[in-house]
Tab-separated table of C-alpha atoms in Angstrom:
chain	number	residue	atom	x	y	z
A	894	MET	CA	8.648	3.175	4.981
A	895	LEU	CA	9.293	4.985	1.710
A	896	MET	CA	6.853	5.643	-1.077
A	897	ARG	CA	7.645	5.914	-4.690
A	898	THR	CA	6.546	9.351	-5.870
A	899	ASP	CA	5.460	10.531	-9.274
A	900	PRO	CA	5.723	14.289	-9.646
A	901	PHE	CA	2.832	14.379	-12.009
A	902	ARG	CA	0.493	12.250	-9.856
A	903	GLU	CA	-1.004	15.260	-8.062
A	904	LEU	CA	-1.467	17.060	-11.344
A	905	ASP	CA	-3.149	14.056	-12.786
A	906	ARG	CA	-5.378	13.700	-9.685
A	907	PHE	CA	-6.380	17.345	-10.054
A	908	ALA	CA	-7.103	16.936	-13.842
A	909	GLN	CA	-9.196	13.831	-13.098
A	910	GLN	CA	-11.267	15.686	-10.519
A	911	PHE	CA	-11.620	18.709	-12.719
A	912	PHE	CA	-12.457	16.888	-15.942
A	913	GLY	CA	-14.386	14.070	-14.295
A	914	SER	CA	-12.188	11.218	-15.579
A	915	THR	CA	-11.392	8.850	-12.705
A	916	SER	CA	-11.051	5.586	-14.502
A	917	GLY	CA	-7.743	3.882	-15.067
A	918	THR	CA	-6.405	1.499	-17.668
A	919	TRP	CA	-3.759	-1.238	-17.396
A	920	SER	CA	-1.245	1.086	-19.098
A	921	ARG	CA	-2.153	4.103	-16.953
A	922	PRO	CA	-3.841	3.007	-13.729
A	923	ALA	CA	-5.625	5.455	-11.433
A	924	SER	CA	-4.477	5.862	-7.812
A	925	MET	CA	-6.276	4.506	-4.784
A	926	PRO	CA	-6.611	6.302	-1.413
A	927	MET	CA	-4.392	4.924	1.238
A	928	ASP	CA	-3.433	5.218	4.919
A	929	ALA	CA	-0.209	3.861	6.394
A	930	TYR	CA	0.686	3.587	10.006
A	931	ARG	CA	2.794	1.670	12.490
A	932	GLU	CA	0.911	-0.555	14.907
A	933	GLY	CA	3.122	-2.347	17.438
A	934	ASP	CA	5.736	-4.440	15.498
A	935	GLU	CA	4.313	-4.051	12.101
A	936	TYR	CA	3.237	-1.456	9.456
A	937	VAL	CA	-0.306	-1.366	8.357
A	938	ILE	CA	-1.402	-0.200	4.919
A	939	ALA	CA	-5.099	0.346	4.340
A	940	LEU	CA	-6.311	0.934	0.819
A	941	ASP	CA	-9.838	1.932	-0.141
A	942	LEU	CA	-11.217	-0.449	-2.847
A	943	PRO	CA	-14.997	-0.271	-2.455
A	944	GLY	CA	-16.941	-2.381	-4.908
A	945	VAL	CA	-13.866	-4.409	-6.042
A	946	ASP	CA	-14.183	-8.247	-6.248
A	947	PRO	CA	-11.440	-9.761	-4.076
A	948	ASP	CA	-10.436	-11.926	-7.059
A	949	ALA	CA	-9.608	-8.785	-8.963
A	950	ILE	CA	-7.022	-7.598	-6.477
A	951	ASP	CA	-3.279	-8.481	-6.816
A	952	VAL	CA	-0.760	-7.931	-4.130
A	953	ASN	CA	2.867	-8.585	-5.092
A	954	VAL	CA	6.268	-7.889	-3.514
A	955	GLU	CA	9.484	-8.075	-5.432
A	956	ARG	CA	12.570	-7.292	-3.455
A	957	ASN	CA	11.420	-4.213	-1.516
A	958	MET	CA	8.680	-3.058	-3.891
A	959	LEU	CA	5.154	-3.688	-2.787
A	960	THR	CA	2.589	-3.425	-5.633
A	961	VAL	CA	-1.173	-3.415	-5.119
A	962	GLN	CA	-3.240	-3.557	-8.249
A	963	ALA	CA	-6.994	-3.872	-8.586
A	964	GLU	CA	-9.769	-3.596	-11.186
A	965	ARG	CA	-13.287	-2.495	-10.710
A	966	ARG	CA	-15.404	-3.786	-13.516
A	967	PRO	CA	-18.845	-2.562	-14.590
A	968	LEU	CA	-21.904	-4.364	-13.381
A	969	SER	CA	-23.297	-6.727	-15.911
A	970	LYS	CA	-26.198	-5.102	-17.663
A	971	THR	CA	-29.030	-6.524	-19.666
A	972	ASP	CA	-30.727	-5.090	-22.775
A	973	GLU	CA	-33.397	-3.618	-20.448
A	974	THR	CA	-30.855	-1.714	-18.343
A	975	HIS	CA	-30.734	2.073	-18.827
A	976	VAL	CA	-28.006	3.809	-16.899
A	977	GLU	CA	-29.353	7.014	-15.484
A	978	LEU	CA	-26.177	8.077	-13.591
A	979	SER	CA	-22.671	6.599	-13.405
A	980	GLU	CA	-20.308	8.392	-11.070
A	981	ARG	CA	-18.346	5.453	-9.494
A	982	PRO	CA	-14.895	5.079	-11.141
A	983	LEU	CA	-14.220	1.874	-13.037
A	984	GLY	CA	-11.073	0.531	-14.404
A	985	VAL	CA	-7.570	-0.258	-12.999
A	986	PHE	CA	-6.250	1.068	-9.782
A	987	SER	CA	-2.545	0.691	-8.538
A	988	ARG	CA	-0.249	1.719	-5.849
A	989	GLN	CA	3.441	0.959	-5.397
A	990	LEU	CA	5.445	1.316	-2.234
A	991	VAL	CA	9.088	1.025	-1.568
A	992	LEU	CA	9.569	-0.928	1.719
A	993	ALA	CA	12.484	-0.238	3.998
A	994	ASP	CA	15.118	-2.959	4.516
A	995	THR	CA	13.935	-3.184	8.199
A	996	LEU	CA	10.604	-4.741	7.125
A	997	ASP	CA	10.036	-8.493	6.672
A	998	THR	CA	8.861	-8.950	3.117
A	999	GLU	CA	8.689	-12.755	3.575
A	1000	HIS	CA	5.736	-12.513	6.134
A	1001	ILE	CA	3.398	-9.955	4.512
A	1002	SER	CA	-0.342	-10.605	5.009
A	1003	ALA	CA	-3.436	-9.052	3.340
A	1004	ASP	CA	-7.117	-9.055	4.214
A	1005	TYR	CA	-10.039	-7.565	2.382
A	1006	ASP	CA	-13.164	-6.529	4.306
A	1007	ALA	CA	-15.889	-3.923	3.712
A	1008	GLY	CA	-14.105	-2.508	0.731
A	1009	VAL	CA	-10.799	-1.939	2.450
A	1010	LEU	CA	-7.596	-3.934	1.643
A	1011	THR	CA	-5.423	-4.169	4.766
A	1012	VAL	CA	-1.796	-5.104	4.126
A	1013	ARG	CA	0.310	-5.865	7.231
A	1014	VAL	CA	4.167	-5.876	7.035
A	1015	PRO	CA	6.056	-7.058	10.124
A	1016	ILE	CA	9.256	-5.254	11.288
A	1017	THR	CA	12.314	-7.544	11.262
A	1018	GLU	CA	13.788	-8.661	14.556
A	1019	ARG	CA	17.071	-6.924	13.819
A	1020	ALA	CA	15.209	-3.595	13.449
A	1021	LYS	CA	13.459	-3.757	16.808
A	1022	PRO	CA	15.062	-1.746	19.623
A	1023	ARG	CA	17.183	-3.826	22.013
A	1024	LYS	CA	19.209	-3.179	25.161
A	1025	ILE	CA	23.046	-3.428	24.796
A	1026	ALA	CA	24.822	-4.725	27.857
A	1027	ILE	CA	27.928	-2.814	28.856
A	1028	GLY	CA	30.835	-4.968	29.944
A	1029	ALA	CA	34.109	-4.041	31.584
A	1030	SER	CA	37.128	-3.477	29.328
A	1031	PRO	CA	39.602	-6.359	29.555
A	1032	GLY	CA	42.595	-4.126	30.002
A	1033	ARG	CA	40.997	-2.030	32.673
A	1034	LYS	CA	42.242	-2.503	36.279
A	1035	GLU	CA	40.314	-1.609	39.275
A	1036	ILE	CA	41.601	1.140	41.483
A	1037	ARG	CA	41.152	0.598	45.196
A	1038	ALA	CA	41.607	3.324	47.719
């Protein structure tokens, strides 16, 4: 599996941590933490999205590009609400992954549980290891002693 890299992403992440700005906008979304691993005959991608409403998550695949985008909105407040501390990042979060040709983009599934979005991408049948039978060459003659 290949991931699209942005040479400035790490610099942006450092600046966000240093200056305290972790919110994203639709034009410049923030990154979301992710794990990716192979489990049997599929790749599993787990993305941390705590506090995000499942209706605010979009998972799309176009050709071999998987895009996950989510938005964490502020809690609704009344006139009597006085915020004492606000450290949880709000805004738009996005991640794009380039999927290998050996993955089956037609059968991708996604589940959201306990703040973790889990995307499963099956490996195509043609990419799975298989045993090749070795036959005798048609022009080869047996030598008997």
